[in-house]
PDB file of C-alpha atoms in Angstrom:
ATOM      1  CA  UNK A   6     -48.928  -5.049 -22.112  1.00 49.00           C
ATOM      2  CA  UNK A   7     -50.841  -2.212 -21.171  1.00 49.00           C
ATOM      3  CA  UNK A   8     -53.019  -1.824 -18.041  1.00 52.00           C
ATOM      4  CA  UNK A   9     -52.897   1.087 -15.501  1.00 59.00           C
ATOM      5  CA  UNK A  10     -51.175   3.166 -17.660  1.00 81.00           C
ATOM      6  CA  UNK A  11     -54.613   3.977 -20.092  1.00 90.00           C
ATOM      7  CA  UNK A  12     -57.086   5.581 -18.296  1.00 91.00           C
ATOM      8  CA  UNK A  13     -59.419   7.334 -20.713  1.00 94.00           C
ATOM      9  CA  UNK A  14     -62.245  10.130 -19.919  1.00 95.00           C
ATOM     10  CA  UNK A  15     -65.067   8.286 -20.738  1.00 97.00           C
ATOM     11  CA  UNK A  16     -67.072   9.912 -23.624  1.00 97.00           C
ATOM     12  CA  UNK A  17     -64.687  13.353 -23.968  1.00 97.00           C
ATOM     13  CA  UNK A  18     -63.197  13.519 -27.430  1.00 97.00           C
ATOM     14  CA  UNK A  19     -59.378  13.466 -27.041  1.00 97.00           C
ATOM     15  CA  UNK A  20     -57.018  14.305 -29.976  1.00 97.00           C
ATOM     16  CA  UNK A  21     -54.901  11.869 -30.740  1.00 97.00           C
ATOM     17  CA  UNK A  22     -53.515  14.220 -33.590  1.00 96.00           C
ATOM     18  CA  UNK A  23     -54.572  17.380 -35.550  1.00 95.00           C
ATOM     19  CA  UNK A  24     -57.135  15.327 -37.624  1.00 97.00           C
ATOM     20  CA  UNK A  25     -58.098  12.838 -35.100  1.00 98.00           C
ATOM     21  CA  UNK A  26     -60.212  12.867 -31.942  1.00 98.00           C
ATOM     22  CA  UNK A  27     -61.039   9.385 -29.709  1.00 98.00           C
ATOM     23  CA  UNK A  28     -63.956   9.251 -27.494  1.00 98.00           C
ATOM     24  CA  UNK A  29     -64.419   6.401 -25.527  1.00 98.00           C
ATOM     25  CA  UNK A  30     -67.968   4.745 -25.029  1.00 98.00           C
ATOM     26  CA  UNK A  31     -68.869   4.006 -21.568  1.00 98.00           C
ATOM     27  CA  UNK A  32     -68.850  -0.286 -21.828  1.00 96.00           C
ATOM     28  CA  UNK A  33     -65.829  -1.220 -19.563  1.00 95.00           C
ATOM     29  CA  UNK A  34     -65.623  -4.612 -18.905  1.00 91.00           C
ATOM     30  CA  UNK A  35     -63.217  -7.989 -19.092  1.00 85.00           C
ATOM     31  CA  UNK A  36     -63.745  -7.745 -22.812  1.00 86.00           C
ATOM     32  CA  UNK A  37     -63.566  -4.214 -23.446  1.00 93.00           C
ATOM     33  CA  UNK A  38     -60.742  -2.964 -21.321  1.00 93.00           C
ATOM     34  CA  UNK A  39     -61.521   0.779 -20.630  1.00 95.00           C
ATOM     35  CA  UNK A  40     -64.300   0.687 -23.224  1.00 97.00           C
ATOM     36  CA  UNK A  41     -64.862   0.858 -27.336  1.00 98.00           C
ATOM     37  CA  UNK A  42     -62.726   3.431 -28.476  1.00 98.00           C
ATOM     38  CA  UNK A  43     -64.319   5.101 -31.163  1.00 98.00           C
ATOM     39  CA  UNK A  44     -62.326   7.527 -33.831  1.00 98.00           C
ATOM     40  CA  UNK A  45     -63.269  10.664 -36.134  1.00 98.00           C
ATOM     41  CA  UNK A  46     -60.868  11.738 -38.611  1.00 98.00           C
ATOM     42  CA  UNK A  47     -60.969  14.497 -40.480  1.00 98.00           C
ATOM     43  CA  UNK A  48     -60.939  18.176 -39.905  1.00 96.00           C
ATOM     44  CA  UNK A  49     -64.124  19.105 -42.335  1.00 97.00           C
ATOM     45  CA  UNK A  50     -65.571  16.236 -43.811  1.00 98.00           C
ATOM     46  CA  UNK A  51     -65.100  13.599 -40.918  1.00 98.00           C
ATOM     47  CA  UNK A  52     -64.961   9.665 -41.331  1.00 98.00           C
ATOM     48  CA  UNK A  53     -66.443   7.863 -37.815  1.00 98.00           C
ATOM     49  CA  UNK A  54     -64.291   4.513 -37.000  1.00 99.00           C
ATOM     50  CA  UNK A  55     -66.357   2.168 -34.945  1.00 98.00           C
ATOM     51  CA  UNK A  56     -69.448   4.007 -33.646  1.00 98.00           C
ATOM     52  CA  UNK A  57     -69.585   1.153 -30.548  1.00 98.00           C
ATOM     53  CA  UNK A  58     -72.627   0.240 -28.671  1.00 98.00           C
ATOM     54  CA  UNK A  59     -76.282   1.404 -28.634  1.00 97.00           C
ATOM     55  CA  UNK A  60     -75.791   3.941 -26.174  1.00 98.00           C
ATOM     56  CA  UNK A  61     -77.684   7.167 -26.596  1.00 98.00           C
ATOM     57  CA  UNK A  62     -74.827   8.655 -24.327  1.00 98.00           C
ATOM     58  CA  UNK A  63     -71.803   7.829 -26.524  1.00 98.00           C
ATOM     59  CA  UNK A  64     -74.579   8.774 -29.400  1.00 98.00           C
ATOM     60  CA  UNK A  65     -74.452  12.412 -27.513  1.00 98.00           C
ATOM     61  CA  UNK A  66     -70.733  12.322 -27.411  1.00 98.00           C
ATOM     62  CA  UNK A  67     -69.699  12.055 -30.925  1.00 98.00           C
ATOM     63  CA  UNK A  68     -72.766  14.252 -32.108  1.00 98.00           C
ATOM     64  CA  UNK A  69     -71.145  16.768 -29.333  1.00 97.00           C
ATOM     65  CA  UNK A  70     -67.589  16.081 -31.073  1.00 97.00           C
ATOM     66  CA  UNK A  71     -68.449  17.844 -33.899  1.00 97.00           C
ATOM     67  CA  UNK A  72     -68.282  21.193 -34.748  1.00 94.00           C
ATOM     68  CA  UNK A  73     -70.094  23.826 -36.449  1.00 93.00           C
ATOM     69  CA  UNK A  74     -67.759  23.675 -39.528  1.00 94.00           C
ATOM     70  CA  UNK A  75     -67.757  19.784 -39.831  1.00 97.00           C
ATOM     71  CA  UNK A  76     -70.404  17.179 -40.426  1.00 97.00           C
ATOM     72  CA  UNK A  77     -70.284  13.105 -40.383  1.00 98.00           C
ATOM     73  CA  UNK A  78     -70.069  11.932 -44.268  1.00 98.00           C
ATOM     74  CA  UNK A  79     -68.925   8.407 -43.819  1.00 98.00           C
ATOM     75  CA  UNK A  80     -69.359   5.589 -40.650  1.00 98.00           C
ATOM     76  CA  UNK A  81     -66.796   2.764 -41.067  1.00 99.00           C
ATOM     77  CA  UNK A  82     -67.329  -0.254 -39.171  1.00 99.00           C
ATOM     78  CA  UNK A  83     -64.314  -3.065 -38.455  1.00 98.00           C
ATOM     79  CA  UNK A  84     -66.913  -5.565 -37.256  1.00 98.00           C
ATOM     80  CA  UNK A  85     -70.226  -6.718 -35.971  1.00 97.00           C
ATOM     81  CA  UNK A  86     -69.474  -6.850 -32.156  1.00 97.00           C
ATOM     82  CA  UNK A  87     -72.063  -5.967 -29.917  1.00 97.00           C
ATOM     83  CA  UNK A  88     -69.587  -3.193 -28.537  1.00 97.00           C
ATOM     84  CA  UNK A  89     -68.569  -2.256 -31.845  1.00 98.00           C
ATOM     85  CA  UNK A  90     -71.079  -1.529 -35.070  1.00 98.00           C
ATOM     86  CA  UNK A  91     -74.936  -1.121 -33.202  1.00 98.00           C
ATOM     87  CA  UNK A  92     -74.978   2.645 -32.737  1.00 98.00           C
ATOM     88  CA  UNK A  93     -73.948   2.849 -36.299  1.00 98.00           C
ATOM     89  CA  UNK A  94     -77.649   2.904 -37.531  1.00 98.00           C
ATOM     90  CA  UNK A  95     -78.650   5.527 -35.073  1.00 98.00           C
ATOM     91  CA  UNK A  96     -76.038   7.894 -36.088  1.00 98.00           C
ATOM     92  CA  UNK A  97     -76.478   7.143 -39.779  1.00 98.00           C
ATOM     93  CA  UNK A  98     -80.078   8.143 -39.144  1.00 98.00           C
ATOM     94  CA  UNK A  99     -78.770  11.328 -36.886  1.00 98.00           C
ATOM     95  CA  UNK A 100     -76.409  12.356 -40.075  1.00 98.00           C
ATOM     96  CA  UNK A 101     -77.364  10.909 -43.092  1.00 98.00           C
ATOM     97  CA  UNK A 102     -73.734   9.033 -43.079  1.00 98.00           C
ATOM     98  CA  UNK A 103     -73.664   6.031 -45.205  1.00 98.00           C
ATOM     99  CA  UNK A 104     -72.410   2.963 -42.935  1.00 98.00           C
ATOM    100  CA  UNK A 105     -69.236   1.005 -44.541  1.00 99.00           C
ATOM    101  CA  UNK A 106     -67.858  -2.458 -43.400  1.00 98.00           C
ATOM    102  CA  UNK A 107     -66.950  -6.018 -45.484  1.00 98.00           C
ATOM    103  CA  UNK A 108     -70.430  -6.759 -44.836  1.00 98.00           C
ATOM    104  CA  UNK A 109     -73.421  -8.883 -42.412  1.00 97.00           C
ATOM    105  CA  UNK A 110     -72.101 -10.680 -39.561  1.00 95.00           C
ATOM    106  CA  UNK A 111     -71.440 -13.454 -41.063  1.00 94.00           C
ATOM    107  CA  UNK A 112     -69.910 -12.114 -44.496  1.00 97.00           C
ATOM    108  CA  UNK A 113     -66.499 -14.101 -45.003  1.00 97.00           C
ATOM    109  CA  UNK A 114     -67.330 -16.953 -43.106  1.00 95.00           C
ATOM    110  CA  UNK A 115     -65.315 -20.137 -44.337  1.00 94.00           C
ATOM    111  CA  UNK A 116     -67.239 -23.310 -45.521  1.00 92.00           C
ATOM    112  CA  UNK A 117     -65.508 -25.683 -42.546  1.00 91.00           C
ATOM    113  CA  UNK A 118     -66.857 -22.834 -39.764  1.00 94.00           C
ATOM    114  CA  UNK A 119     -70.416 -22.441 -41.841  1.00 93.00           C
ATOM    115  CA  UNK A 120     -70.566 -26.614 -41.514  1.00 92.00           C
ATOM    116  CA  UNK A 121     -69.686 -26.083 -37.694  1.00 92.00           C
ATOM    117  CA  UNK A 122     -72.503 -23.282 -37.275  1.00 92.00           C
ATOM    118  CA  UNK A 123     -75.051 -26.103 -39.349  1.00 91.00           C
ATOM    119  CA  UNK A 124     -74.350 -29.302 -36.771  1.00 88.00           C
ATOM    120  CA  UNK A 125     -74.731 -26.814 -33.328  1.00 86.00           C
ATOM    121  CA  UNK A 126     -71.733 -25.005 -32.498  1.00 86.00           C
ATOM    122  CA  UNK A 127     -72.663 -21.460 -31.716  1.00 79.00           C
ATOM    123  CA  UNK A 128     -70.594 -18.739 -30.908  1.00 71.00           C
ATOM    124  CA  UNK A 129     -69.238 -17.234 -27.493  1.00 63.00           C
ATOM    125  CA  UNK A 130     -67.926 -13.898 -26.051  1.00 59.00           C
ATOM    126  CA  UNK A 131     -68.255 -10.834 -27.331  1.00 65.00           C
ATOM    127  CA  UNK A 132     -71.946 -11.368 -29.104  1.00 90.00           C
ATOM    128  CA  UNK A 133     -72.995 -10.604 -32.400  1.00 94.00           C
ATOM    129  CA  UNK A 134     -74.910  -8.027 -33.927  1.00 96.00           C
ATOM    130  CA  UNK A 135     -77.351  -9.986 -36.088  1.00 94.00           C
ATOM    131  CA  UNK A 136     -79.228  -7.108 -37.452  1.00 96.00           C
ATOM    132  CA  UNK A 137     -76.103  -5.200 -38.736  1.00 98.00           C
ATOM    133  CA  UNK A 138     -76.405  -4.137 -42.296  1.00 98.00           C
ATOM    134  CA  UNK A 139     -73.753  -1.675 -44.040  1.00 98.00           C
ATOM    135  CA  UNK A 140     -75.426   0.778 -46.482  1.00 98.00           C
ATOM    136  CA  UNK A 141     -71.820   0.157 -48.562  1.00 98.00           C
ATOM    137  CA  UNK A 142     -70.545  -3.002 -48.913  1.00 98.00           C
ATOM    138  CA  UNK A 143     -66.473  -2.493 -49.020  1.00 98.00           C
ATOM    139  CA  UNK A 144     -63.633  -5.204 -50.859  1.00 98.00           C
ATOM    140  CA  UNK A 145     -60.408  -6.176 -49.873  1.00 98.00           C
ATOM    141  CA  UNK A 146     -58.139  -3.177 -50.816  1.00 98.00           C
ATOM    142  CA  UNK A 147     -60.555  -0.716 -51.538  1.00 98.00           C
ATOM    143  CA  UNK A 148     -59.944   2.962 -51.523  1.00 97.00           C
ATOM    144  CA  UNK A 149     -62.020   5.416 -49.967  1.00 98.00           C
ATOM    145  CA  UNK A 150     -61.833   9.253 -50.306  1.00 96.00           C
ATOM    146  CA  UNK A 151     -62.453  12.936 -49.066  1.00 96.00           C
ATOM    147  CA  UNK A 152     -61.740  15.670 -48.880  1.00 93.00           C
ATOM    148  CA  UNK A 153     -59.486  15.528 -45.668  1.00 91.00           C
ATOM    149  CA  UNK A 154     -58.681  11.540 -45.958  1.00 97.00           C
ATOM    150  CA  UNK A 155     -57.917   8.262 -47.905  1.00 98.00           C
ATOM    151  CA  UNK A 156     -59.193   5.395 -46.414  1.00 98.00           C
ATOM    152  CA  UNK A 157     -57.818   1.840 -47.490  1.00 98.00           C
ATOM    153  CA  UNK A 158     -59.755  -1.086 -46.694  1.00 98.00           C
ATOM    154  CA  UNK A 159     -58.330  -4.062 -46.020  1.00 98.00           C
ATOM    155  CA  UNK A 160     -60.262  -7.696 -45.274  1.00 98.00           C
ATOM    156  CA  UNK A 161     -59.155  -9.189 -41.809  1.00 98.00           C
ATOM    157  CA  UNK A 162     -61.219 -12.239 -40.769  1.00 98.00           C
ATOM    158  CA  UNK A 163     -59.849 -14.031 -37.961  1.00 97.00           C
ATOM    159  CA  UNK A 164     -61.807 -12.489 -34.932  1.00 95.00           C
ATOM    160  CA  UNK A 165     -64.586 -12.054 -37.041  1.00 96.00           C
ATOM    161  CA  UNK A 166     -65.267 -13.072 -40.582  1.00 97.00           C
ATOM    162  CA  UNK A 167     -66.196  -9.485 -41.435  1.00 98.00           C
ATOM    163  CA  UNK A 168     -63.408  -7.999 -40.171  1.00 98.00           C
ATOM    164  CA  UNK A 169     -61.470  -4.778 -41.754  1.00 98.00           C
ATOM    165  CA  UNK A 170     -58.174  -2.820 -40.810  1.00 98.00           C
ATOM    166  CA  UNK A 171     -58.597   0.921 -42.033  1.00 98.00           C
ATOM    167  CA  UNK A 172     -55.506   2.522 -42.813  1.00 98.00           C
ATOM    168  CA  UNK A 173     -54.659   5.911 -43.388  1.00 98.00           C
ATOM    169  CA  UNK A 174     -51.299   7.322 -44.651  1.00 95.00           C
ATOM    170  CA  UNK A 175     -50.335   8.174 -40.545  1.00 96.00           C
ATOM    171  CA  UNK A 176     -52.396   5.335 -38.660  1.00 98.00           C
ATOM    172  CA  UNK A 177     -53.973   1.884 -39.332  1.00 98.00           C
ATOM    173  CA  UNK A 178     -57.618   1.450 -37.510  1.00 98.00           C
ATOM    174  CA  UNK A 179     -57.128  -2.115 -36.140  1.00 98.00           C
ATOM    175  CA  UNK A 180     -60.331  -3.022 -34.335  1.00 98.00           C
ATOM    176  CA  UNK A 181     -60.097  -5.865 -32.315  1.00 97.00           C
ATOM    177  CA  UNK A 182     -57.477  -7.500 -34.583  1.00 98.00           C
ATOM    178  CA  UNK A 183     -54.301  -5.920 -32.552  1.00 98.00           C
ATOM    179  CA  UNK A 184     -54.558  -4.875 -28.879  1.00 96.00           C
ATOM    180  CA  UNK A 185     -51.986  -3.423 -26.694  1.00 94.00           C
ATOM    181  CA  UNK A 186     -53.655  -4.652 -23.389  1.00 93.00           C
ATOM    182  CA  UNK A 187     -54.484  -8.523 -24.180  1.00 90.00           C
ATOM    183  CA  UNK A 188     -54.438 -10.941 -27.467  1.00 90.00           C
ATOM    184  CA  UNK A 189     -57.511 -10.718 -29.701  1.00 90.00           C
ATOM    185  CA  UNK A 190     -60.399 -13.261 -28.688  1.00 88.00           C
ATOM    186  CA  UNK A 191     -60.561 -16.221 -31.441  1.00 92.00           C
ATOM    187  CA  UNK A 192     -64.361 -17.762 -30.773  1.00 91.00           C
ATOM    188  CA  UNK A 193     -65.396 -19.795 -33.330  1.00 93.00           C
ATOM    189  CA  UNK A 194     -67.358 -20.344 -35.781  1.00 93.00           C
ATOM    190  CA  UNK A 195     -67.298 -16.752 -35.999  1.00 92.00           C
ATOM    191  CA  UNK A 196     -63.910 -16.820 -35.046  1.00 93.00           C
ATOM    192  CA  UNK A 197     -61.436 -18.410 -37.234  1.00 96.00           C
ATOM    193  CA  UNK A 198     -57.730 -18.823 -35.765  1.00 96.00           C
ATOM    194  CA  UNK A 199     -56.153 -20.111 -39.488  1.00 96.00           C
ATOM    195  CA  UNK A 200     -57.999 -16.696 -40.894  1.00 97.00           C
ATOM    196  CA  UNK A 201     -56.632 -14.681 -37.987  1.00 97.00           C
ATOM    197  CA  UNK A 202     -52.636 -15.839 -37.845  1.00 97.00           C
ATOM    198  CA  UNK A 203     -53.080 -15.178 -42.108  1.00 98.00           C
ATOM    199  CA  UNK A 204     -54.283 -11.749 -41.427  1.00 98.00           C
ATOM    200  CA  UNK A 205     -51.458 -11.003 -39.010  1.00 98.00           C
ATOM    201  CA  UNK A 206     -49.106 -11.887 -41.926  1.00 98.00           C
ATOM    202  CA  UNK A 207     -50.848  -9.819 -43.619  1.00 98.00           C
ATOM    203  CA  UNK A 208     -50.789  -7.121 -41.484  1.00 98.00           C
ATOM    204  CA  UNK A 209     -46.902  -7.458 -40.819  1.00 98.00           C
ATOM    205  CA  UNK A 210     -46.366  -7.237 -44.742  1.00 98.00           C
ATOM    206  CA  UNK A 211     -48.038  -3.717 -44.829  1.00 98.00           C
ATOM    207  CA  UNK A 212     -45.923  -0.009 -44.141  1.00 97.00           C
ATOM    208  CA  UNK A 213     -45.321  -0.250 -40.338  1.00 97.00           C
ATOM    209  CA  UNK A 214     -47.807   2.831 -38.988  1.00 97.00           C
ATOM    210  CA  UNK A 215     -49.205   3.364 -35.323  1.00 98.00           C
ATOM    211  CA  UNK A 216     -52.309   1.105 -35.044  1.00 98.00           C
ATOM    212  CA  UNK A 217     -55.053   2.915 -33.237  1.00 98.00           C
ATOM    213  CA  UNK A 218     -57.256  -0.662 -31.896  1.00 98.00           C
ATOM    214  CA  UNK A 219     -61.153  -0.621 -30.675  1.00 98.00           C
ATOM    215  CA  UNK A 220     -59.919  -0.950 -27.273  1.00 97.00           C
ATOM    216  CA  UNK A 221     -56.711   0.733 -25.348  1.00 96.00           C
ATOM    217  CA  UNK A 222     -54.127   2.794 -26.093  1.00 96.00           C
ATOM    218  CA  UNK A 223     -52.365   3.598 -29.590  1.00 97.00           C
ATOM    219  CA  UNK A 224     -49.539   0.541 -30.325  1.00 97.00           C
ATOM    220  CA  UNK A 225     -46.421   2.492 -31.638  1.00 96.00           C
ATOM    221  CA  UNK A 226     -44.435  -0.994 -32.594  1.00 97.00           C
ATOM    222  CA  UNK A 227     -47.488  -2.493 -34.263  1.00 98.00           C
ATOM    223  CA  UNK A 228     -44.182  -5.078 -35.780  1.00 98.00           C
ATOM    224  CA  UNK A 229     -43.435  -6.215 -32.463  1.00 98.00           C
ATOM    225  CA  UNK A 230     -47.167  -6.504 -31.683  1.00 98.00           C
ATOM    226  CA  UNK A 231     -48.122  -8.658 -34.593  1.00 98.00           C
ATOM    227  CA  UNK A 232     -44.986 -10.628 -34.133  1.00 98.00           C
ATOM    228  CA  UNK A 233     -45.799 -11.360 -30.092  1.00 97.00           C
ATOM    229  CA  UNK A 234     -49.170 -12.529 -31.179  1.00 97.00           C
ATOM    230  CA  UNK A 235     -48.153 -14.714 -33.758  1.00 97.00           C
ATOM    231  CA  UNK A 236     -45.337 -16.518 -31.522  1.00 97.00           C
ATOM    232  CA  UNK A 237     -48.208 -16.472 -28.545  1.00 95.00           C
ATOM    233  CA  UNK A 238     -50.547 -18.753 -30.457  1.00 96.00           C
ATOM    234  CA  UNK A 239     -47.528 -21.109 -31.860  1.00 96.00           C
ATOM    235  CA  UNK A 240     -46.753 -21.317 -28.142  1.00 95.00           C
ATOM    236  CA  UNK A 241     -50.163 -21.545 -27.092  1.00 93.00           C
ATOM    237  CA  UNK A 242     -50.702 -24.256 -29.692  1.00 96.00           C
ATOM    238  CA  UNK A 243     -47.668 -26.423 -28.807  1.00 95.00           C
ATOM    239  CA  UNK A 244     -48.760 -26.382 -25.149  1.00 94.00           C
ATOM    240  CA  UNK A 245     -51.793 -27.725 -26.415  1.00 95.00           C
ATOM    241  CA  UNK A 246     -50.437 -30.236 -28.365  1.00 94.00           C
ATOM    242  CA  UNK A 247     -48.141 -31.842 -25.189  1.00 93.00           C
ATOM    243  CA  UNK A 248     -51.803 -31.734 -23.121  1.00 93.00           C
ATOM    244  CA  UNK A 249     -53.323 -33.931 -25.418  1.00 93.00           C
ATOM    245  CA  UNK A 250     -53.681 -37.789 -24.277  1.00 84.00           C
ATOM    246  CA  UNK A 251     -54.341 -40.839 -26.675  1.00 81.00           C
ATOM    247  CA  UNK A 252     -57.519 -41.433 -24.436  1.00 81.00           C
ATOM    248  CA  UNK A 253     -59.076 -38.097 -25.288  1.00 90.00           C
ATOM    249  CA  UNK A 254     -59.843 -35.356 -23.374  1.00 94.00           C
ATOM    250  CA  UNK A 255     -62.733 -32.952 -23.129  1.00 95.00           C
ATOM    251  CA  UNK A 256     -62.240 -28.502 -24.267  1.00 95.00           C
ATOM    252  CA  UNK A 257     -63.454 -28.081 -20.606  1.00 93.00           C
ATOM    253  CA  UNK A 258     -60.855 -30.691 -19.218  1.00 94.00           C
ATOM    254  CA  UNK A 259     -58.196 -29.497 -21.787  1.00 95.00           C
ATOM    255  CA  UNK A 260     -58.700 -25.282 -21.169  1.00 94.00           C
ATOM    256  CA  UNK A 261     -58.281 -26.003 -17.435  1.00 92.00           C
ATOM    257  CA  UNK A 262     -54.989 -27.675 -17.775  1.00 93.00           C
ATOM    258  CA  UNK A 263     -53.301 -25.184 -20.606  1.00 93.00           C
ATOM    259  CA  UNK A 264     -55.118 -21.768 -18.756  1.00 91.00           C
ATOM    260  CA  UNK A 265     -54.077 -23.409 -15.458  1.00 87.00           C
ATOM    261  CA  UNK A 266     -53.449 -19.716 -13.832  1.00 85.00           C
ATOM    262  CA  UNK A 267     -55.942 -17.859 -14.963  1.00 86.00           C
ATOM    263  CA  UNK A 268     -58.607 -15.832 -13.369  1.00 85.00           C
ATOM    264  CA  UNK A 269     -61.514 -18.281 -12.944  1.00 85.00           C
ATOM    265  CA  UNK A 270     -63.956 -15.530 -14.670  1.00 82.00           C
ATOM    266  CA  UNK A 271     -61.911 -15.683 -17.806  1.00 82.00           C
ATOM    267  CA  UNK A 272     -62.412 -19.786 -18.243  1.00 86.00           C
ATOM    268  CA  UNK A 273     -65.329 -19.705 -21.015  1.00 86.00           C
ATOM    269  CA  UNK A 274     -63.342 -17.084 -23.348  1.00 83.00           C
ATOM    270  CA  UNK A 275     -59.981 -19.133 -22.990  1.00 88.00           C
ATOM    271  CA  UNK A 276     -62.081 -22.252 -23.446  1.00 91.00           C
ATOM    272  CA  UNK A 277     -63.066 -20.470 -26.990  1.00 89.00           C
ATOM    273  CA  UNK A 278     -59.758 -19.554 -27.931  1.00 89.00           C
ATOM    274  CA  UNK A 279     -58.739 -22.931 -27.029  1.00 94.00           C
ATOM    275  CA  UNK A 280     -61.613 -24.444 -29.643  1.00 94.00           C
ATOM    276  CA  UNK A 281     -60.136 -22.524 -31.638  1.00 95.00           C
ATOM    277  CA  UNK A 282     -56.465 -23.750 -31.810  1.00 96.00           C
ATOM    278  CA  UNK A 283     -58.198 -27.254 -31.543  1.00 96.00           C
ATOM    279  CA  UNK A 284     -60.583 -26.739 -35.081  1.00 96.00           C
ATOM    280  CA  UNK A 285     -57.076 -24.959 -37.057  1.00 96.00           C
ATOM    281  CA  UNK A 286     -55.261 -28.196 -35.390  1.00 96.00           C
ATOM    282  CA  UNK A 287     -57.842 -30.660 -37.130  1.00 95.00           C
ATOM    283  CA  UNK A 288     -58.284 -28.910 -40.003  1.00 94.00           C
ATOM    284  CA  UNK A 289     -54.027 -29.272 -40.351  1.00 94.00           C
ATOM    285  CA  UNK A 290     -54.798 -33.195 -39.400  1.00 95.00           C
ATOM    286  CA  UNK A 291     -52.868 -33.200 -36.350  1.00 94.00           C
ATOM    287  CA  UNK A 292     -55.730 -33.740 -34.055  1.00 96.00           C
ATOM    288  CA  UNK A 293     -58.779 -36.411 -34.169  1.00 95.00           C
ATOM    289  CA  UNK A 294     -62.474 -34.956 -32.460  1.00 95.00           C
ATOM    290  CA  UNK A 295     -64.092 -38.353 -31.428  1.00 95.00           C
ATOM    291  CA  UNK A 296     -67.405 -38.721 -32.438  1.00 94.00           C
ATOM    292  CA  UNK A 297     -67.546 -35.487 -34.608  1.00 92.00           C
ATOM    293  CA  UNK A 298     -65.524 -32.013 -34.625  1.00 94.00           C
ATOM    294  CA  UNK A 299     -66.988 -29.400 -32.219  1.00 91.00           C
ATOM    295  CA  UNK A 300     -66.798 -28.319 -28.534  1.00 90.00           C
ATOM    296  CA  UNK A 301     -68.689 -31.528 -27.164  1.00 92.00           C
ATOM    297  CA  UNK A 302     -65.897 -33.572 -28.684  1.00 94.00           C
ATOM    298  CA  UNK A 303     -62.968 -35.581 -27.033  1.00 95.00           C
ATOM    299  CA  UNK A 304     -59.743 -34.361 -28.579  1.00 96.00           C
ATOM    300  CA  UNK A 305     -56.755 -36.519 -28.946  1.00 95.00           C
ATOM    301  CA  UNK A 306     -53.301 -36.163 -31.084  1.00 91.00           C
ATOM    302  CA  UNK A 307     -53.937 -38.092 -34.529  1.00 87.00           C
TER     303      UNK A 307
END
């Protein structure tokens, strides 16, 4: 996985090819890596990929980005992250750029995570922009065209209900879908781990292309990548599975005994990840959640 090796200037654009630049906002953290990486494409008309957080100086750096011959015509979004899609309203408003993503935060969201939402289970990590609203509301395979690029949508729940991959004929914009430096968070019931091994296969089924994700480096064997995550959460799940007693355990009880050698500051976003192997397991009836299904539950193998 990557680590040392990607060690961005924080908010310089840095071309990635002849029609793309990165700039980097400046949010490191745990959850982030080195930061949101944010994309333009284009060499005219340019196409913003994940505009990242409400920062006026990563508003600066993109505005600073772009030349005298170019201007801003579209802002796509993957999804409603706090480090991802909040700056995308003040650079709309800086460059009269419609903003384009699946939709709300909470567009795509399945019925069984909706009924978890209803009875109290609220979500962890990352945090959610609540008051993101696309101007252009995009479907599942959609094209999207100008003069210097074709953009196809396509619908990735799994992190995030409102997730989208952007793909180009040279690159696929992955988001937080595909990372080089650490497996995607999985937090229900925003996250969705049944939607998110679905949209790997989905993924995997597509051209192979470099993926260009919201945080680290560019993955140049985006096959191997999917494939590694995939096989991570069958062996994450099976570990799971053999930690399970007929008396019932606790997530808290359970995370601490499959994360055993983790870092101590990473508990509450394995404990997530772990809900959400433990919701996909119940849904598949392999696992009962005495009294009711969510994270106060004790879990046990059915």
């Amino acid at each position: 996985m990557q680590t040392d090796d990607f060690n961005p200037v924080i908010g310089v654009a840095e071309p990635l090819a002849s029609d793309l630049v990165r700039i980097v906002a400046p949010n490191p953290s745990p959850m982030t890596f080195r930061g949101t990486n944010t994309y333009v494409l284009g060499r005219t008309n340019l196409a913003v990929i994940d505009p990242g957080p409400n920062s006026s100086t990563h508003l600066d750096a993109i505005l600073s980005a772009v030349r005298h011959n170019q201007r801003i015509t579209h802002i796509f979004v993957t999804h409603s992250h706090l480090d991802h899609s909040p700056l995308a309203r003040p650079l709309a408003q800086a460059t009269q750029a419609p903003v384009l993503a699946f939709g709300p935060s909470h567009a795509g969201r399945s019925a069984a995570m909706d009924t978890l939402a209803q009875s109290g289970l609220t979500g962890g990590g990352e945090g959610i922009d609540h008051d993101f609203q696309p101007d252009v509301l995009l479907q599942d395979g959609q094209f999207i065209r100008d003069t210097d690029w074709k953009i196809t949508a396509h619908w990735t729940p799994g992190h995030l209900s409102n997730h989208m991959c952007f793909a180009t004929e040279t690159a696929l914009f992955c988001g937080d879908h595909v990372m080089g430096w650490a497996s995607s968070l999985v937090s229900p019931p925003d996250g969705d781990l049944g939607a998110f091994m679905n949209s790997c296969a989905r993924l995997r089924a597509l051209p192979e292309r470099p993926y260009c994700p919201g945080h680290g480096a560019p993955i140049q064997a985006p096959y191997a990548r999917l494939d590694w995550l995939m096989a991570h959460r069958r062996t994450r799940e099976a570990t799971l599975v053999d930690a399970l007693s007929d008396a019932g355990q606790t997530l808290s009880a359970l995370t601490r005994i499959v994360y055993h050698d983790i870092d101590p500051a990473m508990l509450p976003a394995a404990e997530r990840n772990l809900l959400a192997h433990l919701i996909d397991l119940h849904a598949r009836g392999l696992v009962r959640a005495d009294p009711t299904l969510g994270q106060h539950a004790r879990f046990s193998q059915n």
